[in-house]
Amino acid sequence: MHSVTIVWFKRDLRLDNHAPLMNAINSSRKILLLWIYDDFMRQSSLHSERHLCFQLESIYDLNRHLSPLNTSVLAVEGKAEEIFAQLSETLNISEMLSYRESGTHDTFERDKRVKHLLRERGILWQEFPRTGIKRGSETRQDWSRDWEHQVREEGCQTDLTRASFVSTDVLQQLALKHLQALAPKISVVQPGGRTFALQYLHSFIEARHRGYFKHISKPEAARFHCSRLSAYIAWGNLSLVEIWKKAQDAFPEGSRRDLQQFVSRLKWQSHFIQKFETDGRIEFDNQNAAFNVVRNDVNLHWVQAWKDGLTGYPLVDACMRCVAATGYLNFRMRAMVVSFLTHHLWQPWQLGAEWLGAQFLDFEPGIHFPQFQMQAATTGMHTIRIYEPIKQSLEHDAEAVFIRKWLPELAALPAGLIHQPHLLTPLEERMYSFRRGIDYPLPLVDTKVSGAKAGEILWNILKSQEAKKEAARILKAHVVSPERKKAMKRGKIFS
Ligand SMILES: Cc1cc2nc3c(=O)[nH]c(=O)nc-3n(C[C@H](O)[C@H](O)[C@H](O)COP(=O)(O)OP(=O)(O)OC[C@H]3O[C@@H](n4cnc5c(N)ncnc54)[C@H](O)[C@@H]3O)c2cc1C
């Protein structure tokens, strides 16, 4: 039997700019391309059907490119370690190559089980770092410089004609639970796959980026002017390296300020994932333990109202209904809905992180959990931002275009009234055939009161010795620029 190299696709569903695949091709062995939907994902409330569809659409797209080479991605479901055990009984596997994942606790534990199994069977597993992400004892001193170097120097076109793949016939005969790769369906959720990813990248770089920074916080305009590449990055249809290079090429003709802002966020992507890689505990626990004393009373009715978009604050509710339908919200609106849940409703961030993780098509644990904690003010290292939803509404959706789209029950109200429907007078209720508290709920809380109360409690904790001690501990482990480190030691809180 020929010896086989397995390339295990995880959050890297592409063929180009793929270091493990490149290395597999160079090994001159037969290559088997594998993707696994692990059983635990079906049970986890963080892994939604939306994510599965996106990945299957991505695989469908890969298979279109692979079919002339008489191969396809072996897409199977089950327990990863059992799948590898079965494969190793049928095939002569000499090594496995994959990217290293900075995933949730579940995926980390799965990888440990797979590693154990492979080691027992004498199969080498070589893991390649994702752009800029370091593990364990790898030095982080020059993190930023190393990141710049990698995006500049890495990247490659894959020459598939040099590869020899396990044929589709052989793959189909493997006694595993095969998953059908879906044909892409047009829906309000962005479709998965590299073909669509390249179209989004092209349209952003060619035209849509003009106005990026001006519209980045607007719930409606950001959907067009932001790149909308997050899901394609999160599931690896595109690599950061190729996006960065495309953006660099566009500088001479494009809008400099917009492209600069965009490129800086590509680095944030890795920066946040690095935080999570360094401290995976923040999937569950407050990053700064001094905040463990707050938000211990859960009000499930309020949490449900938040999830359903029935809080009585139109912009919050429009966002929650929009994300449930489309899987996307721009950054500011994500920050605002988290702020509303954690500061105004005073609920634990963990409940929201799970719910929104399943809603966001671009769910990336390495960004999601650190961002949630930043917005919930549990890091002890950043300033506390409590978004006032009506102010956000008036600033970012003044004409209520977004609100009307997602809250049809308010659509008839004029812009002057729609942001605070609970303030309508009885005469206005009759004029617009709208009943306060019946057609649309009254506000769950008064955000002037709830915001002030949350601010007072959180700032007191932030200034406490315990929070500062914790912040110093966190600082030691994380990637922070030397200037920032110095300033933070002097007690400066960053925004
Ligand atoms: C509570 C909360 C949860 C979030 N969860 C996720 C998540 O699960 N997955 C995810 O990709 N982003 C997450 N973000 C970050 C950000 O909101 C999205 O990356 C962005 O809105 C995606 O839209 P875009 O692709 O058009 O971004 P663009 O503005 O076009 O940015 C380009 C890329 O840069 C990266 N990026 C942009 N903003 C940030 C940021 N603030 N932090 C880190 N990377 C960034 C993303 O990869 C993005 O695709 C979260 C933000 C908050 C406040």
Coordinates of C-alpha atoms and ligand atoms in Angstrom, one line a residue:
M1 CA 0.0 0.0 0.0
H2 CA 1.3 3.5 -0.9
S3 CA 2.0 5.7 2.1
V4 CA -0.4 8.6 2.5
T5 CA -0.1 12.1 3.9
I6 CA -3.4 13.4 5.4
V7 CA -4.1 17.1 5.2
W8 CA -6.7 17.9 7.9
F9 CA -8.7 21.0 7.1
K10 CA -10.0 22.9 10.1
R11 CA -10.5 26.6 9.8
D12 CA -8.5 26.8 6.6
L13 CA -10.9 25.7 3.8
R14 CA -8.8 26.7 0.8
L15 CA -6.2 25.3 -1.5
D16 CA -4.0 28.3 -2.2
N17 CA -1.8 29.9 0.5
H18 CA -2.0 26.8 2.5
A19 CA 1.3 25.7 4.1
P20 CA 0.2 22.2 5.2
L21 CA -1.0 21.4 1.6
M22 CA 2.2 22.8 0.1
N23 CA 4.3 20.6 2.4
A24 CA 2.2 17.6 1.6
I25 CA 2.7 18.2 -2.1
N26 CA 6.5 18.5 -1.6
S27 CA 6.5 15.2 0.3
S28 CA 5.6 13.4 -3.0
R29 CA 3.4 11.0 -1.1
K30 CA -0.3 10.4 -1.9
I31 CA -2.5 13.0 -0.3
L32 CA -5.8 12.6 1.4
L33 CA -7.7 15.8 2.1
L34 CA -9.9 15.4 5.2
W35 CA -12.5 17.4 7.0
I36 CA -14.4 16.3 10.1
Y37 CA -17.6 17.4 11.6
D38 CA -17.0 16.1 15.1
D39 CA -19.9 14.8 17.2
F40 CA -19.4 17.3 20.0
M41 CA -20.2 20.1 17.6
R42 CA -23.8 18.9 17.1
Q43 CA -24.3 19.2 20.8
S44 CA -22.5 22.5 21.4
S45 CA -24.5 25.6 21.6
L46 CA -21.6 27.5 20.0
H47 CA -21.5 25.5 16.8
S48 CA -24.6 26.2 14.8
E49 CA -26.1 24.8 11.7
R50 CA -25.3 28.1 10.0
H51 CA -21.6 27.4 10.5
L52 CA -22.0 23.8 9.2
C53 CA -23.7 25.0 6.0
F54 CA -21.0 27.6 5.4
Q55 CA -18.3 24.9 5.8
L56 CA -20.1 22.5 3.5
E57 CA -20.5 25.2 0.9
S58 CA -16.8 25.8 1.1
I59 CA -16.1 22.1 0.6
Y60 CA -18.4 22.0 -2.3
D61 CA -16.4 24.8 -3.9
L62 CA -13.1 23.1 -3.2
N63 CA -14.4 19.9 -4.8
R64 CA -15.3 21.7 -8.0
H65 CA -11.6 22.5 -8.3
L66 CA -10.5 19.1 -7.2
S67 CA -12.7 17.0 -9.5
P68 CA -10.5 17.3 -12.6
L69 CA -7.8 15.7 -10.5
N70 CA -10.1 12.8 -9.6
T71 CA -10.2 13.6 -5.9
S72 CA -12.4 15.4 -3.4
V73 CA -12.3 16.4 0.3
L74 CA -13.3 13.4 2.4
A75 CA -16.0 15.1 4.5
V76 CA -17.1 12.9 7.4
E77 CA -18.8 13.1 10.7
G78 CA -18.1 11.2 13.9
K79 CA -15.6 11.4 16.7
A80 CA -12.3 12.6 15.3
E81 CA -10.1 10.1 17.1
E82 CA -12.3 7.2 16.0
I83 CA -12.1 8.4 12.4
F84 CA -8.4 8.5 12.5
A85 CA -8.3 5.1 14.1
Q86 CA -10.4 3.7 11.2
L87 CA -8.3 5.5 8.6
S88 CA -5.1 4.2 10.0
E89 CA -6.5 0.6 9.8
T90 CA -7.3 1.0 6.1
L91 CA -4.5 3.2 4.9
N92 CA -0.7 3.4 5.4
I93 CA -0.7 6.9 7.0
S94 CA 2.8 8.2 7.3
E95 CA 2.0 11.7 8.6
M96 CA -0.7 14.2 9.1
L97 CA -0.4 18.0 8.4
S98 CA -2.7 20.7 9.5
Y99 CA -2.9 24.2 10.8
R100 CA -2.7 24.7 14.5
E101 CA -6.1 25.8 15.8
S102 CA -6.6 28.4 18.6
G103 CA -10.1 27.0 19.2
T104 CA -12.5 26.4 22.0
H105 CA -11.9 24.1 24.9
D106 CA -13.8 21.4 23.0
T107 CA -11.6 21.6 19.9
F108 CA -8.5 21.7 22.1
E109 CA -9.5 18.5 23.9
R110 CA -10.3 16.8 20.6
D111 CA -6.9 17.7 19.3
K112 CA -5.3 16.2 22.5
R113 CA -7.2 12.9 21.9
V114 CA -6.2 12.8 18.3
K115 CA -2.6 13.5 19.1
H116 CA -2.6 10.7 21.6
L117 CA -4.1 8.2 19.1
L118 CA -1.7 9.2 16.4
R119 CA 1.3 8.9 18.7
E120 CA 0.2 5.4 19.7
R121 CA 0.1 4.5 16.0
G122 CA 3.4 6.0 15.2
I123 CA 2.0 8.7 12.9
L124 CA 3.6 12.1 13.0
W125 CA 1.3 15.2 13.2
Q126 CA 2.9 18.4 12.0
E127 CA 1.0 21.5 12.9
F128 CA 1.6 24.8 11.1
P129 CA 1.0 28.2 12.9
R130 CA -1.7 30.5 11.6
T131 CA -0.4 33.9 10.6
G132 CA 1.2 35.5 13.6
I133 CA -0.1 33.1 16.2
K134 CA 2.5 31.8 18.6
R135 CA 2.1 28.9 21.1
G136 CA 3.7 27.9 24.4
S137 CA 7.3 29.0 24.8
E138 CA 7.6 30.7 21.4
T139 CA 8.8 34.2 22.1
R140 CA 6.3 37.1 21.7
Q141 CA 8.8 39.8 22.2
D142 CA 8.7 41.0 18.6
W143 CA 5.2 39.9 17.9
S144 CA 4.2 42.9 15.8
R145 CA 7.3 42.9 13.7
D146 CA 7.0 39.2 13.1
W147 CA 3.4 39.6 12.0
E148 CA 4.5 42.3 9.5
H149 CA 7.3 40.1 8.2
Q150 CA 4.9 37.1 7.8
V151 CA 2.3 38.9 5.8
R152 CA 5.0 40.4 3.6
E153 CA 7.0 37.3 3.0
E154 CA 4.5 34.4 3.1
G155 CA 1.9 33.2 0.7
C156 CA 2.0 30.9 -2.3
Q157 CA 0.0 29.6 -5.2
T158 CA -0.5 25.9 -4.9
D159 CA 0.5 23.8 -7.9
L160 CA -2.0 21.0 -7.7
T161 CA -0.7 19.4 -10.9
R162 CA 2.4 18.3 -8.9
A163 CA 0.2 16.5 -6.3
S164 CA -0.9 12.9 -6.3
F165 CA -4.2 12.5 -4.5
V166 CA -6.1 9.5 -3.1
S167 CA -8.8 9.0 -5.8
T168 CA -12.5 9.7 -5.2
D169 CA -13.4 6.0 -5.7
V170 CA -11.1 5.0 -2.9
L171 CA -12.5 7.7 -0.7
Q172 CA -16.1 6.7 -1.3
Q173 CA -15.3 3.1 -0.3
L174 CA -14.1 4.1 3.1
A175 CA -16.6 2.9 5.7
L176 CA -17.2 6.2 7.4
K177 CA -20.2 8.5 7.8
H178 CA -19.8 10.7 4.8
L179 CA -21.4 14.2 4.8
Q180 CA -22.9 15.6 1.6
A181 CA -21.2 18.8 0.5
L182 CA -24.1 21.2 -0.2
A183 CA -24.6 23.2 -3.3
P184 CA -24.5 26.8 -2.4
K185 CA -27.9 28.3 -1.8
I186 CA -28.7 31.9 -2.2
S187 CA -29.9 33.3 1.1
V188 CA -29.6 36.3 3.3
V189 CA -26.6 34.7 5.0
Q190 CA -23.4 35.1 3.1
P191 CA -22.6 32.0 1.0
G192 CA -19.5 30.0 1.9
G193 CA -16.6 29.1 -0.4
R194 CA -13.5 30.6 -1.9
T195 CA -15.3 31.7 -5.1
F196 CA -17.6 34.0 -3.2
A197 CA -14.8 35.0 -0.9
L198 CA -12.8 36.3 -3.9
Q199 CA -15.8 38.2 -5.2
Y200 CA -16.2 40.0 -1.9
L201 CA -12.5 40.7 -1.7
H202 CA -12.5 42.1 -5.3
S203 CA -15.5 44.3 -4.9
F204 CA -14.2 45.7 -1.6
I205 CA -10.7 46.5 -2.9
E206 CA -12.0 47.9 -6.2
A207 CA -14.9 50.0 -5.0
R208 CA -16.6 49.3 -1.7
H209 CA -13.7 50.4 0.5
R210 CA -14.3 54.0 -0.4
G211 CA -16.2 55.3 2.7
Y212 CA -15.1 52.3 4.9
F213 CA -14.1 54.5 7.8
K214 CA -16.9 57.0 7.5
H215 CA -19.6 54.2 7.6
I216 CA -17.9 51.6 9.8
S217 CA -20.2 52.3 12.8
K218 CA -23.4 52.6 10.8
P219 CA -25.5 49.5 11.0
E220 CA -26.9 49.8 7.5
A221 CA -24.1 51.4 5.5
A222 CA -21.4 49.2 7.1
R223 CA -22.9 46.2 5.5
F224 CA -21.8 47.5 2.2
H225 CA -18.7 49.6 3.0
C226 CA -17.0 47.1 5.4
S227 CA -15.2 44.3 3.7
R228 CA -17.6 41.6 4.9
L229 CA -14.6 39.2 4.7
S230 CA -14.9 38.0 8.3
A231 CA -16.6 34.7 7.7
Y232 CA -14.2 34.0 4.8
I233 CA -11.3 34.7 7.1
A234 CA -12.8 32.8 10.1
W235 CA -13.3 29.6 8.0
G236 CA -10.1 30.1 6.0
N237 CA -11.5 30.6 2.5
L238 CA -9.0 33.4 2.3
S239 CA -5.7 33.8 4.1
L240 CA -4.8 37.0 5.9
V241 CA -1.6 37.1 3.8
E242 CA -3.4 37.3 0.4
I243 CA -5.9 39.9 1.7
W244 CA -3.1 42.0 3.1
K245 CA -1.2 41.9 -0.2
K246 CA -4.3 42.8 -2.3
A247 CA -4.9 45.8 0.0
Q248 CA -1.2 46.9 -0.4
D249 CA -1.5 46.7 -4.2
A250 CA -4.6 48.9 -4.1
F251 CA -2.9 51.8 -2.2
P252 CA -1.8 53.8 -5.2
E253 CA -5.3 54.0 -6.7
G254 CA -7.5 53.5 -3.7
S255 CA -8.6 55.6 -0.7
R256 CA -5.5 55.7 1.5
R257 CA -7.2 56.4 4.8
D258 CA -9.8 53.7 4.3
L259 CA -7.3 51.1 3.3
Q260 CA -5.0 51.9 6.2
Q261 CA -7.9 51.5 8.6
F262 CA -8.8 48.2 7.0
V263 CA -5.3 46.8 7.0
S264 CA -4.8 47.7 10.7
R265 CA -7.8 45.5 11.5
L266 CA -6.2 42.5 9.8
K267 CA -3.5 42.8 12.4
W268 CA -6.1 43.1 15.2
Q269 CA -7.5 39.8 14.0
S270 CA -4.3 38.0 14.8
H271 CA -3.7 40.1 17.9
F272 CA -7.0 39.0 19.5
I273 CA -6.5 35.4 18.5
Q274 CA -3.1 35.6 20.2
K275 CA -4.7 36.8 23.4
F276 CA -7.0 33.8 23.3
E277 CA -4.2 31.4 22.4
T278 CA -2.3 32.6 25.4
D279 CA -5.2 32.3 27.8
G280 CA -8.0 30.0 26.6
R281 CA -9.6 30.2 30.1
I282 CA -11.3 33.4 29.0
E283 CA -13.9 31.3 27.1
F284 CA -15.4 30.7 30.5
D285 CA -14.0 32.9 33.2
N286 CA -13.6 36.7 33.7
Q287 CA -10.2 37.6 32.4
N288 CA -9.7 39.7 35.5
A289 CA -10.9 37.8 38.6
A290 CA -11.6 41.0 40.5
F291 CA -14.8 41.2 38.5
N292 CA -16.1 37.8 39.7
V293 CA -18.2 39.6 42.3
V294 CA -20.6 41.2 39.7
R295 CA -23.5 40.0 37.6
N296 CA -24.3 36.8 39.6
D297 CA -28.1 37.2 39.4
V298 CA -29.4 35.8 36.2
N299 CA -32.8 37.1 34.9
L300 CA -33.7 34.6 32.2
H301 CA -36.7 36.7 31.0
W302 CA -34.5 39.6 30.3
V303 CA -31.9 37.5 28.6
Q304 CA -34.6 35.9 26.4
A305 CA -36.0 39.4 25.5
W306 CA -32.6 40.4 24.5
K307 CA -32.2 37.3 22.3
D308 CA -35.6 37.8 20.7
G309 CA -35.1 41.5 20.0
L310 CA -37.9 42.6 22.5
T311 CA -36.1 44.9 25.0
G312 CA -38.0 48.0 24.1
Y313 CA -34.9 49.7 22.7
P314 CA -35.4 49.8 18.9
L315 CA -31.7 49.8 17.8
V316 CA -30.8 47.0 20.1
D317 CA -33.8 45.0 19.0
A318 CA -33.2 45.6 15.3
C319 CA -29.6 44.4 15.7
M320 CA -30.7 41.2 17.5
R321 CA -33.3 40.3 14.9
C322 CA -30.9 41.2 12.1
V323 CA -28.1 39.0 13.4
A324 CA -30.5 36.1 13.9
A325 CA -31.6 36.4 10.2
T326 CA -28.3 37.3 8.5
G327 CA -25.4 36.2 10.8
Y328 CA -23.8 39.6 10.6
L329 CA -23.5 42.9 12.5
N330 CA -20.9 45.6 12.2
F331 CA -18.4 46.1 15.1
R332 CA -20.1 49.0 16.8
M333 CA -23.5 47.3 16.9
R334 CA -21.9 44.1 18.3
A335 CA -20.3 46.2 21.0
M336 CA -23.6 48.0 21.7
V337 CA -25.7 44.8 22.1
V338 CA -23.1 43.3 24.4
S339 CA -23.0 46.5 26.4
F340 CA -26.8 46.5 26.7
L341 CA -26.9 42.9 28.0
T342 CA -24.0 43.2 30.4
H343 CA -24.2 46.8 31.6
H344 CA -27.8 47.8 31.3
L345 CA -29.4 44.4 32.0
W346 CA -26.5 43.5 34.2
Q347 CA -26.4 39.9 33.0
P348 CA -23.3 37.6 32.7
W349 CA -21.5 38.0 29.4
Q350 CA -21.2 34.2 29.1
L351 CA -24.9 33.9 28.3
G352 CA -24.6 36.4 25.4
A353 CA -21.3 35.0 24.1
E354 CA -22.8 31.6 23.6
W355 CA -25.9 32.9 21.9
L356 CA -24.1 35.4 19.6
G357 CA -21.3 32.9 18.9
A358 CA -23.9 30.6 17.3
Q359 CA -25.5 33.6 15.4
F360 CA -22.3 35.1 14.0
L361 CA -21.5 33.4 10.7
D362 CA -17.9 34.6 11.3
F363 CA -17.7 33.0 14.8
E364 CA -14.0 33.0 15.6
P365 CA -13.4 32.1 19.3
G366 CA -10.1 34.0 19.3
I367 CA -11.8 37.3 18.6
H368 CA -15.2 36.6 20.0
F369 CA -14.3 35.9 23.7
P370 CA -11.7 38.6 24.1
Q371 CA -14.0 41.1 22.5
F372 CA -16.9 40.1 24.7
Q373 CA -14.8 40.5 27.8
M374 CA -13.6 43.9 26.6
Q375 CA -17.1 45.1 26.0
A376 CA -18.3 43.7 29.3
A377 CA -15.4 45.4 31.0
T378 CA -14.0 42.3 32.7
T379 CA -10.4 42.7 31.5
G380 CA -9.4 45.3 34.0
M381 CA -7.1 46.8 31.4
H382 CA -9.4 48.8 29.2
T383 CA -11.6 51.8 29.8
I384 CA -15.2 51.1 30.5
R385 CA -17.6 51.9 27.7
I386 CA -21.3 51.9 28.4
Y387 CA -23.2 52.5 25.2
E388 CA -26.4 54.5 25.6
P389 CA -28.7 52.8 23.0
I390 CA -30.8 55.9 22.1
K391 CA -27.7 58.0 21.6
Q392 CA -26.3 55.3 19.3
S393 CA -29.6 55.1 17.5
L394 CA -29.8 58.9 16.8
E395 CA -26.1 59.0 15.8
H396 CA -25.9 56.0 13.6
D397 CA -29.4 55.4 12.3
A398 CA -30.9 58.9 12.4
E399 CA -33.4 58.2 9.6
A400 CA -34.2 54.8 11.1
V401 CA -33.5 52.9 7.9
F402 CA -32.1 50.0 9.7
I403 CA -34.7 50.0 12.5
R404 CA -37.6 50.0 10.0
K405 CA -36.1 47.1 8.1
W406 CA -35.9 44.8 11.1
L407 CA -38.8 46.1 13.3
P408 CA -41.8 46.2 11.0
E409 CA -44.1 47.0 13.9
L410 CA -42.4 50.4 14.2
A411 CA -42.2 51.1 10.4
A412 CA -45.0 53.6 10.3
L413 CA -43.6 55.9 13.0
P414 CA -41.8 59.0 11.8
A415 CA -38.0 59.4 12.4
G416 CA -38.7 61.9 15.2
L417 CA -40.6 59.3 17.2
I418 CA -39.2 55.9 16.2
H419 CA -36.1 55.9 18.4
Q420 CA -38.1 56.2 21.6
P421 CA -41.6 54.7 20.9
H422 CA -42.4 54.5 24.6
L423 CA -42.6 58.3 24.7
L424 CA -45.5 58.6 22.2
T425 CA -48.4 60.6 23.6
P426 CA -51.9 59.1 23.5
L427 CA -52.7 61.4 20.6
E428 CA -49.6 60.2 18.6
E429 CA -50.6 56.6 19.4
R430 CA -53.9 57.2 17.7
M431 CA -52.4 59.1 14.8
Y432 CA -50.0 56.2 14.0
S433 CA -52.3 53.3 15.1
F434 CA -49.6 52.2 17.5
R435 CA -50.1 50.9 21.0
R436 CA -47.2 51.4 23.4
G437 CA -46.4 48.2 25.3
I438 CA -48.7 46.1 23.1
D439 CA -47.4 46.5 19.5
Y440 CA -43.9 46.9 20.8
P441 CA -42.6 46.4 24.4
L442 CA -41.9 49.2 26.9
P443 CA -38.2 49.5 27.8
L444 CA -37.0 46.7 30.2
V445 CA -34.8 49.2 32.0
D446 CA -34.2 53.0 32.1
T447 CA -30.7 53.1 30.6
K448 CA -29.9 56.4 32.2
V449 CA -30.3 54.7 35.6
S450 CA -28.8 51.3 34.7
G451 CA -25.8 52.9 32.9
A452 CA -24.9 55.1 35.8
K453 CA -25.2 52.2 38.3
A454 CA -23.1 49.8 36.2
G455 CA -20.5 52.6 35.7
E456 CA -20.1 53.3 39.3
I457 CA -19.7 49.6 40.3
L458 CA -17.3 48.7 37.5
W459 CA -15.1 51.8 37.9
N460 CA -14.8 51.1 41.6
I461 CA -13.6 47.6 40.9
L462 CA -11.3 48.7 38.1
K463 CA -9.5 51.1 40.5
S464 CA -9.2 48.5 43.2
Q465 CA -5.8 46.9 44.2
E466 CA -7.1 43.5 43.3
A467 CA -8.0 44.5 39.8
K468 CA -4.6 46.2 39.3
K469 CA -2.8 43.2 40.6
E470 CA -4.7 40.9 38.2
A471 CA -4.1 43.3 35.3
A472 CA -0.3 43.2 36.0
R473 CA -0.5 39.4 36.0
I474 CA -2.3 39.4 32.6
L475 CA 0.0 41.9 31.2
K476 CA 3.0 39.7 31.8
A477 CA 1.6 36.9 29.6
H478 CA 0.1 39.0 26.7
V479 CA 1.4 40.7 23.6
V480 CA 1.5 44.4 24.4
S481 CA 3.8 47.0 22.8
P482 CA 6.6 48.2 25.1
E483 CA 5.2 51.8 25.3
R484 CA 1.8 50.5 26.2
K485 CA 3.2 48.2 28.8
K486 CA 5.1 51.1 30.4
A487 CA 2.0 53.3 30.4
M488 CA -0.2 50.5 31.9
K489 CA 2.3 50.0 34.7
R490 CA 1.8 53.6 35.5
G491 CA -1.9 52.8 35.9
K492 CA -3.2 54.2 32.6
I493 CA -6.3 52.4 31.3
F494 CA -6.6 52.0 27.6
S495 CA -9.6 52.4 25.4
Ligands
LIG1 C1 -18.7 41.3 21.0 C2 -17.9 41.1 19.7 C3 -17.8 39.8 19.2 C4 -17.0 39.7 18.0 N1 -16.9 38.4 17.4 C5 -16.3 38.2 16.3 C6 -16.1 36.9 15.7 O1 -16.6 35.9 16.3 N2 -15.4 36.8 14.5 C7 -14.9 37.9 13.9 O2 -14.3 37.7 12.8 N3 -15.0 39.1 14.4 C8 -15.7 39.3 15.6 N4 -15.8 40.6 16.1 C9 -15.0 41.7 15.5 C10 -15.7 42.6 14.4 O3 -16.9 43.0 14.8 C11 -15.8 41.8 13.1 O4 -14.6 41.2 12.7 C12 -16.3 42.7 11.9 O5 -17.4 43.4 12.3 C13 -16.5 41.9 10.7 O6 -16.9 42.6 9.6 P1 -16.0 42.9 8.3 O7 -15.4 41.6 7.8 O8 -16.7 43.6 7.4 O9 -14.8 43.7 9.0 P2 -13.8 44.8 8.4 O10 -14.0 46.0 9.2 O11 -13.8 44.8 6.9 O12 -12.4 44.2 8.9 C14 -11.6 43.3 8.2 C15 -11.2 42.1 9.0 O13 -10.5 42.5 10.2 C16 -10.8 41.7 11.3 N5 -11.4 42.6 12.3 C17 -12.2 43.7 12.1 N6 -12.5 44.3 13.3 C18 -11.9 43.6 14.2 C19 -11.8 43.7 15.7 N7 -12.4 44.7 16.3 N8 -11.1 42.8 16.4 C20 -10.5 41.8 15.7 N9 -10.5 41.6 14.4 C21 -11.2 42.5 13.6 C22 -11.9 40.7 10.9 O14 -11.2 39.5 10.5 C23 -12.4 41.4 9.6 O15 -13.0 40.5 8.7 C24 -16.5 40.8 17.3 C25 -16.7 42.1 17.9 C26 -17.4 42.2 19.0 C27 -17.6 43.6 19.6

